Amino acid sequence: MKFSMARKFAFQNLKANRILEIPFVLSSGIMLMLFNIMISLINNKYVQTRHKTLPELITMGAVVVGIFTIIFVMYTTNFLLKKRNKEFALYAILGLEKKHIRKIISIEFFVLFSIIAILGMVGGYIFGQISFLGLNRLMHDVTGRIMDYPFSITAMIVCSITMLGLYFITIARSSYRIYMTTPVQLLGKQHSGEGEPKSRFVLTIIGLAALCGGYGIALTTEGTLSALVNFFIASLLVIAATYLLFISFSIIILKMQRRRKSYFKPEKFLGVSGLLYRMKSNAVSLASIAVMSVGIIITLSATATIYSNIQKNGDSFIAFSRDYILTSDTAVYENNFKDIQKNLENRVSQTVTGKAKIKDSFIELSMNPAVAKKGNSIETYTRDAKTSPYFMFTYDLASYNKKLNKNISLKDDEVLMTSNRKGALNMSSLKIGDRTFKVREIDNKILSSANVDSYALVVKDLSTMQYIASVLKTYNIQNKTMENSSIKCSIEWNVSGINKNSYDRSLSKLKNDNGYTLESRVEVLKGLYELNGGFLFLGVLIGIIFLTGTILVIYYKQISEGYEDREKYQIMKKIGLNDDLIKKTGASQIVWMLYAPLMVAIVHCMVASKIVYQLLKMFGVNQFTQYGTYFGLVIGVFFVIYFVIFKMTSRTYYKIVK
């Protein structure tokens, strides 16, 4: 066969199969576009020079997007090839050789992948500029401009290689399918999977066990660090359970429906029997929709909560009661405290021309060992401890009074105490070593920015702090021994009568001093907005990926069912089945095709909300209502979008059937 004839066949096929191929091109183009945007941002000089953590975040996101792009393209091409088995068989029957069919397919997919590549690269550049400006806005960076987002040659090469690789994989799969099967087998595969599935009770039991295990972990996990480990275990169990139960338990329910008297009504009979005979393939699609829906809801609600929390609390970041903090790396003892304090004060005074420009300065002593709580006793945390660790942020009373403008006094056996976790502070006395302190509870202000389960302890003086440091020891990684916790000394201050921008630049000398650590409120907030703005940006992109995949699966599921039902309904029409009954039959399947995956996804998300909230505490989210608000909002919006998608695809299904 000449190339011109093969090309003619290919373009005729593209036109004839546009109802299948247009969604494939659009969805794959969107995914490649997002992948292109992320690769462009990773290699963008502005992003690399202005932001420290953002390139790493985007790299992780690019890996996720790349994997899902490959998965969905492979899924879609497999669907396209399967739906054309009958066409390939007819080609062979009409006398075309297998190499001729392969040539036609190669031209078709070359055209499709070329269009996808063009959409991904052109759309990636155009929407990449919008994404670049939006990302900078999320991070409160107002200096970024469109000219700082040039066309990325690297992104173009990576995307081209990705599409080229997927093209050759698709051609190899289609060639294998054609060369290893006969026309009769291809015709048979068009209707494969229609045998009535068996009731798989073993899979149901395994699925229920996995579901109970995943739910149990999600509901019983306490503590941020424990949630970080258990979340992935629970996710894997629930994902496995979702697929197993859709495959097995749904069959059992459908077979139970056949025992009811209402089953013999025409619309009920057609709906249930149709689903039952195709449930093997439908179950996987429904489970995939449910899993991707969970990903959309959790990703968007969590990232929106994280960002809104910074928006709400960023300007009152209480850990920085002053604009600047300089900390000495030297451990503090009774004999060197005065020297360390004097060195800190001298270094700060040298940053200005007159000492009067230094305002509201004070010296602070602090330490933060990991501890375990047992009743009213606090002990050193060890790996074999049966409770989750807490960090004990310990401060001296003088700095606490200065920080919050208080005038509190303490006796030798008294401490001030609070926690960033509700219900964690339920003691009137505190035992540390051989000493018992009377606890005076204070408001949770000095821990408002703590991202892990923590206590805050304010003690009378340095001697009390040294005693606690000798009891609550810290593991030394280098020496692999338990040592007294290290007490650090820092100075916090503001400035007045001086330009803040020029002063920040003049602090570069302090930043380079060995043995000292300088932090500023502006830089910390910038880092927080960068980190959380990056998370929100990635959350939106990954949410779009999941949503695109969900739309794709729903659409092809409806198309697949339409083609499978068309012949059956044409036969039923000949024996008197009317169009109204066809619509009623389609409506009876909504419970399975629409509400079943969506309701399963919502239940999964509601159960996961507890462990997700534990993880959000790492980002300073300390009120469940913050997460609950966005959780409910995302579910509401997603339900509307999901319903609209289903109604639109249902019209296509009905047109095919009719």
Coordinates of C-alpha atoms in Angstrom, one line a residue, residues 50-433:
R50 CA 14.2 34.4 43.7
H51 CA 12.7 31.3 45.4
K52 CA 14.6 28.7 47.5
T53 CA 12.0 25.9 48.0
L54 CA 9.7 26.4 45.1
P55 CA 11.8 24.5 42.4
E56 CA 11.9 21.5 44.7
L57 CA 8.1 21.6 45.2
I58 CA 7.4 22.0 41.5
T59 CA 9.8 19.1 40.7
M60 CA 7.8 16.8 42.9
G61 CA 4.6 18.0 41.3
A62 CA 6.1 17.6 37.8
V63 CA 6.9 13.9 38.6
V64 CA 3.3 13.4 39.7
V65 CA 1.8 15.2 36.7
G66 CA 4.2 13.3 34.3
I67 CA 3.2 9.9 35.8
F68 CA -0.6 10.6 35.5
T69 CA -0.1 12.0 32.0
I70 CA 1.5 8.7 30.9
I71 CA -1.2 6.6 32.7
F72 CA -4.1 8.4 31.2
V73 CA -2.7 8.5 27.7
M74 CA -2.0 4.8 28.0
Y75 CA -5.5 4.2 29.3
T76 CA -7.1 6.2 26.5
T77 CA -5.1 4.7 23.7
N78 CA -6.0 1.3 25.0
F79 CA -9.7 2.2 24.9
L80 CA -9.4 3.6 21.4
L81 CA -7.7 0.5 20.1
K82 CA -10.2 -1.8 21.8
K83 CA -13.2 0.1 20.3
R84 CA -11.7 -0.4 16.8
N85 CA -11.2 -4.1 17.0
K86 CA -14.1 -4.7 14.7
E87 CA -12.7 -2.1 12.2
F88 CA -9.3 -3.9 12.1
A89 CA -11.0 -7.2 11.6
L90 CA -13.0 -5.8 8.7
Y91 CA -9.8 -4.4 7.1
A92 CA -8.2 -7.9 7.3
I93 CA -11.3 -9.6 5.9
L94 CA -11.3 -7.1 2.9
G95 CA -7.8 -8.1 2.1
L96 CA -5.5 -5.5 3.8
E97 CA -2.3 -7.0 5.2
K98 CA -1.4 -6.5 8.8
K99 CA 1.5 -4.2 7.8
H100 CA -1.0 -2.0 5.9
I101 CA -3.2 -1.7 8.9
R102 CA -0.2 -0.8 11.0
K103 CA 0.8 1.9 8.6
I104 CA -2.7 3.4 8.7
I105 CA -2.7 3.3 12.5
S106 CA 0.8 4.9 12.6
I107 CA -0.4 7.8 10.5
E108 CA -3.5 8.3 12.6
F109 CA -1.7 8.3 15.9
F110 CA 1.1 10.5 14.5
V111 CA -1.5 13.1 13.6
L112 CA -3.2 12.8 17.0
F113 CA 0.0 13.0 19.0
S114 CA 1.3 15.9 16.9
I115 CA -1.9 17.9 17.7
I116 CA -1.5 17.0 21.4
A117 CA 2.2 18.1 21.3
I118 CA 1.2 21.5 19.7
L119 CA -1.6 22.1 22.2
G120 CA 0.7 21.2 25.1
M121 CA 3.5 23.5 24.0
V122 CA 1.6 26.4 22.7
G123 CA -1.0 26.2 25.5
G124 CA 1.8 25.6 28.0
Y125 CA 3.5 28.9 27.0
I126 CA 0.4 31.0 26.9
F127 CA -1.2 29.6 30.1
G128 CA 2.2 29.3 31.6
Q129 CA 2.6 33.1 31.6
I130 CA -0.8 33.4 33.4
S131 CA 0.3 30.7 35.9
F132 CA 3.6 32.4 36.5
L133 CA 1.9 35.7 37.4
G134 CA -0.7 33.9 39.5
L135 CA 2.0 31.9 41.3
N136 CA 3.9 35.1 42.1
R137 CA 0.7 36.7 43.4
L138 CA 0.1 33.7 45.7
M139 CA 3.7 34.2 47.1
H140 CA 3.2 37.9 47.5
D141 CA 6.0 38.6 44.9
V142 CA 5.0 41.7 43.0
T143 CA 8.2 42.0 40.9
G144 CA 7.6 39.1 38.6
R145 CA 6.6 40.1 35.0
I146 CA 5.6 38.3 31.9
M147 CA 9.0 38.9 30.3
D148 CA 10.5 36.9 33.2
Y149 CA 8.7 33.8 31.7
P150 CA 10.4 33.2 28.4
F151 CA 9.6 30.2 26.1
S152 CA 11.4 27.2 27.6
I153 CA 13.4 25.1 25.1
T154 CA 14.0 22.5 27.8
A155 CA 10.3 22.0 28.4
M156 CA 9.7 21.7 24.7
I157 CA 12.3 19.0 24.4
V158 CA 11.1 17.1 27.5
C159 CA 7.5 17.2 26.3
S160 CA 8.5 16.2 22.7
I161 CA 10.4 13.2 24.0
T162 CA 7.5 12.2 26.3
M163 CA 5.0 12.4 23.4
L164 CA 7.4 10.6 21.1
G165 CA 7.9 7.8 23.6
L166 CA 4.1 7.4 24.1
Y167 CA 3.6 7.4 20.4
F168 CA 6.1 4.5 19.9
I169 CA 4.6 2.6 22.8
T170 CA 1.1 3.0 21.3
I171 CA 2.3 1.8 17.9
A172 CA 4.0 -1.2 19.5
R173 CA 0.9 -2.1 21.5
S174 CA -1.4 -1.8 18.4
S175 CA 1.0 -3.7 16.3
Y176 CA 1.2 -6.5 18.8
R177 CA -2.6 -6.6 19.0
I178 CA -2.9 -6.8 15.2
Y179 CA -0.1 -9.3 14.6
M180 CA -1.0 -11.7 17.4
T181 CA -4.7 -12.0 16.8
T182 CA -6.9 -13.2 13.9
P183 CA -9.9 -11.3 12.5
V184 CA -12.2 -13.7 14.3
Q185 CA -10.4 -13.0 17.6
L186 CA -10.6 -9.3 17.1
L187 CA -14.3 -9.5 16.5
G188 CA -14.7 -11.5 19.7
K189 CA -12.7 -9.0 21.7
Q190 CA -15.2 -6.3 20.7
H191 CA -17.7 -8.0 23.0
S192 CA -15.3 -9.5 25.6
G193 CA -16.1 -9.1 29.2
E194 CA -19.9 -9.5 28.8
G195 CA -20.1 -12.8 30.6
E196 CA -22.0 -12.7 33.9
P197 CA -19.4 -12.1 36.7
K198 CA -19.3 -14.5 39.6
S199 CA -19.9 -13.5 43.2
R200 CA -16.4 -13.2 44.6
F201 CA -17.0 -13.5 48.4
V202 CA -13.3 -13.9 49.1
L203 CA -12.5 -10.5 47.4
T204 CA -15.4 -9.0 49.3
I205 CA -14.0 -10.1 52.6
I206 CA -10.5 -8.9 51.8
G207 CA -11.9 -5.6 50.6
L208 CA -13.9 -5.1 53.8
A209 CA -10.9 -6.0 55.9
A210 CA -8.7 -3.5 54.0
L211 CA -11.4 -0.8 54.3
C212 CA -11.8 -1.4 58.0
G213 CA -8.0 -1.3 58.4
G214 CA -7.7 2.0 56.5
Y215 CA -10.6 3.6 58.2
G216 CA -9.4 2.4 61.6
I217 CA -5.9 3.9 61.0
A218 CA -7.5 7.2 59.8
L219 CA -9.8 7.5 62.8
T220 CA -7.5 6.4 65.6
T221 CA -4.2 8.1 64.6
E222 CA -3.2 10.9 67.0
G223 CA -0.4 13.3 66.6
T224 CA 1.2 15.0 63.6
L225 CA 4.2 12.7 63.3
S226 CA 2.2 9.6 63.5
A227 CA -0.3 10.9 60.9
L228 CA 2.6 11.6 58.5
V229 CA 3.5 7.8 58.5
N230 CA 0.0 6.4 58.8
F231 CA -1.6 8.5 56.1
F232 CA 0.1 6.7 53.3
I233 CA -0.6 3.2 54.8
A234 CA -4.3 4.1 55.2
S235 CA -4.5 5.6 51.7
L236 CA -3.1 2.4 50.1
L237 CA -5.5 0.2 52.1
V238 CA -8.6 2.3 51.2
I239 CA -7.6 2.5 47.5
A240 CA -7.2 -1.3 47.4
A241 CA -10.5 -1.8 49.2
T242 CA -12.3 0.6 46.8
Y243 CA -11.3 -1.5 43.8
L244 CA -11.9 -4.8 45.5
L245 CA -15.4 -3.9 46.7
F246 CA -16.5 -2.3 43.5
I247 CA -15.4 -5.5 41.7
S248 CA -16.9 -7.9 44.1
F249 CA -19.4 -6.4 46.5
S250 CA -21.2 -4.5 43.8
I251 CA -21.9 -7.8 42.0
I252 CA -23.4 -9.2 45.1
I253 CA -25.7 -6.2 45.5
L254 CA -26.8 -6.4 41.9
K255 CA -27.6 -10.1 42.2
M256 CA -29.6 -9.3 45.3
Q257 CA -31.6 -6.8 43.2
R258 CA -32.6 -9.6 40.8
R259 CA -34.3 -11.4 43.7
R260 CA -36.7 -8.5 44.3
K261 CA -40.1 -8.5 42.7
S262 CA -39.5 -5.0 41.2
Y263 CA -36.6 -6.5 39.1
F264 CA -39.1 -7.7 36.5
K265 CA -40.2 -4.2 35.6
P266 CA -38.8 -3.3 32.2
E267 CA -36.7 -0.3 33.3
K268 CA -35.4 -2.2 36.4
F269 CA -34.7 -5.4 34.4
L270 CA -32.8 -3.6 31.6
G271 CA -30.8 -1.4 34.0
V272 CA -29.7 -4.1 36.5
S273 CA -29.1 -6.8 34.0
G274 CA -27.1 -4.5 31.8
L275 CA -24.9 -3.4 34.6
L276 CA -24.4 -6.9 35.9
Y277 CA -23.1 -8.3 32.6
R278 CA -20.6 -5.5 32.2
M279 CA -19.7 -5.0 35.8
K280 CA -16.2 -6.5 35.4
S281 CA -15.1 -3.5 33.3
N282 CA -17.4 -0.9 34.9
A283 CA -16.3 -1.7 38.4
V284 CA -12.7 -0.7 37.6
S285 CA -13.9 2.6 36.0
L286 CA -16.3 3.4 38.9
A287 CA -13.5 2.7 41.4
S288 CA -11.1 4.9 39.5
I289 CA -13.6 7.7 39.4
A290 CA -14.1 7.4 43.2
V291 CA -10.3 7.3 43.9
M292 CA -9.7 10.3 41.6
S293 CA -12.6 12.2 43.2
V294 CA -11.0 11.7 46.6
G295 CA -7.8 13.0 45.3
I296 CA -9.5 16.2 44.0
I297 CA -11.4 16.9 47.2
I298 CA -8.5 16.3 49.6
T299 CA -5.9 18.0 47.5
L300 CA -7.8 21.2 46.9
S301 CA -9.4 21.5 50.3
A302 CA -6.0 20.8 52.1
T303 CA -3.9 23.2 50.0
A304 CA -6.6 26.0 50.2
T305 CA -6.7 25.6 54.0
I306 CA -2.9 25.8 54.3
Y307 CA -2.8 29.0 52.2
S308 CA -5.7 30.7 53.9
N309 CA -4.1 30.0 57.3
I310 CA -1.0 31.9 56.3
Q311 CA -3.2 34.7 54.8
K312 CA -5.0 34.9 58.1
N313 CA -2.1 34.6 60.6
G314 CA 0.9 35.6 58.6
D315 CA 1.1 39.3 59.7
S316 CA 0.7 38.3 63.4
F317 CA 3.3 35.6 63.4
I318 CA 3.7 35.6 67.1
A319 CA 7.0 33.6 67.2
F320 CA 8.5 36.9 65.9
S321 CA 7.4 39.4 68.5
R322 CA 10.2 41.6 67.1
D323 CA 11.4 42.1 63.5
Y324 CA 14.8 40.4 64.0
I325 CA 16.2 37.5 65.9
L326 CA 20.0 36.7 66.3
T327 CA 20.8 33.4 68.0
S328 CA 24.1 32.2 69.3
D329 CA 24.9 28.5 68.5
T330 CA 27.0 28.2 71.7
A331 CA 25.2 26.3 74.5
V332 CA 24.4 28.4 77.5
Y333 CA 25.6 27.7 81.1
E334 CA 25.8 29.8 84.3
N335 CA 29.4 30.7 83.7
N336 CA 29.1 31.9 80.1
F337 CA 25.6 33.4 79.9
K338 CA 26.8 36.9 80.5
D339 CA 29.5 36.7 77.9
I340 CA 27.1 35.3 75.3
Q341 CA 24.5 38.0 76.1
K342 CA 27.1 40.8 75.8
N343 CA 28.3 39.5 72.4
L344 CA 24.8 39.4 71.0
E345 CA 24.1 42.9 72.2
N346 CA 27.3 44.2 70.7
R347 CA 26.7 42.6 67.4
V348 CA 23.2 44.1 67.2
S349 CA 24.4 47.6 68.2
Q350 CA 27.0 47.5 65.4
T351 CA 24.3 47.3 62.8
V352 CA 23.3 50.9 63.3
T353 CA 25.0 54.2 63.7
G354 CA 23.3 55.0 67.0
K355 CA 22.1 52.7 69.8
A356 CA 18.9 54.7 70.1
K357 CA 17.7 53.2 66.8
I358 CA 17.6 49.7 68.4
K359 CA 14.1 49.4 70.0
D360 CA 12.3 46.9 72.2
S361 CA 15.3 44.5 72.4
F362 CA 15.5 41.7 74.9
I363 CA 17.5 38.5 75.6
E364 CA 15.7 35.1 75.4
L365 CA 16.8 31.7 76.7
S366 CA 15.2 28.7 75.0
M367 CA 15.4 24.9 74.4
N368 CA 13.1 22.4 72.8
P369 CA 13.7 18.7 73.7
A370 CA 11.4 15.9 72.5
V371 CA 9.4 14.6 75.4
A372 CA 6.8 11.9 76.3
K373 CA 3.9 12.6 78.6
K374 CA 2.8 10.0 81.1
G375 CA 0.1 11.2 83.4
N376 CA 1.4 14.4 85.0
S377 CA 5.0 13.4 84.3
I378 CA 7.2 14.6 81.4
E379 CA 10.1 12.3 80.4
T380 CA 12.7 12.1 77.7
Y381 CA 11.2 10.7 74.5
T382 CA 12.8 7.5 73.3
R383 CA 12.0 5.4 70.3
D384 CA 10.5 2.6 72.4
A385 CA 8.0 5.1 74.0
K386 CA 4.4 4.0 73.5
T387 CA 3.1 7.5 73.1
S388 CA 3.5 10.1 70.4
P389 CA 6.4 12.7 70.9
Y390 CA 5.8 16.3 71.9
F391 CA 8.3 19.1 71.7
M392 CA 8.8 21.0 74.9
F393 CA 9.6 24.6 74.0
T394 CA 11.0 26.0 77.2
Y395 CA 11.6 29.7 77.9
D396 CA 12.8 31.9 80.8
L397 CA 10.2 34.1 82.5
A398 CA 12.1 37.4 81.9
S399 CA 12.0 37.0 78.1
Y400 CA 8.3 35.8 78.2
N401 CA 7.3 39.0 80.0
K402 CA 9.3 41.1 77.5
K403 CA 7.9 39.3 74.5
L404 CA 4.3 39.8 75.5
N405 CA 4.5 42.9 77.7
K406 CA 3.5 40.9 80.8
N407 CA 4.5 41.4 84.4
I408 CA 4.2 37.8 85.8
S409 CA 6.2 36.5 88.7
L410 CA 6.8 32.8 89.5
K411 CA 7.9 30.9 92.6
D412 CA 10.6 28.3 92.5
D413 CA 8.0 25.5 92.2
E414 CA 5.8 27.2 89.6
V415 CA 5.8 27.1 85.8
L416 CA 3.6 28.6 83.1
M417 CA 2.4 26.1 80.5
T418 CA 0.3 25.8 77.4
S419 CA -0.1 23.5 74.4
N420 CA -1.0 23.9 70.7
R421 CA -3.2 20.8 70.8
K422 CA -6.6 21.0 72.3
G423 CA -7.0 18.7 75.4
A424 CA -3.3 18.0 75.7
L425 CA -2.9 20.2 78.8
N426 CA -5.0 18.6 81.5
M427 CA -2.8 18.7 84.5
S428 CA -2.5 20.9 87.6
S429 CA 1.0 19.8 88.4
L430 CA 4.0 18.8 86.4
K431 CA 6.7 16.3 87.4
I432 CA 10.1 16.6 85.8
G433 CA 12.7 14.3 87.3

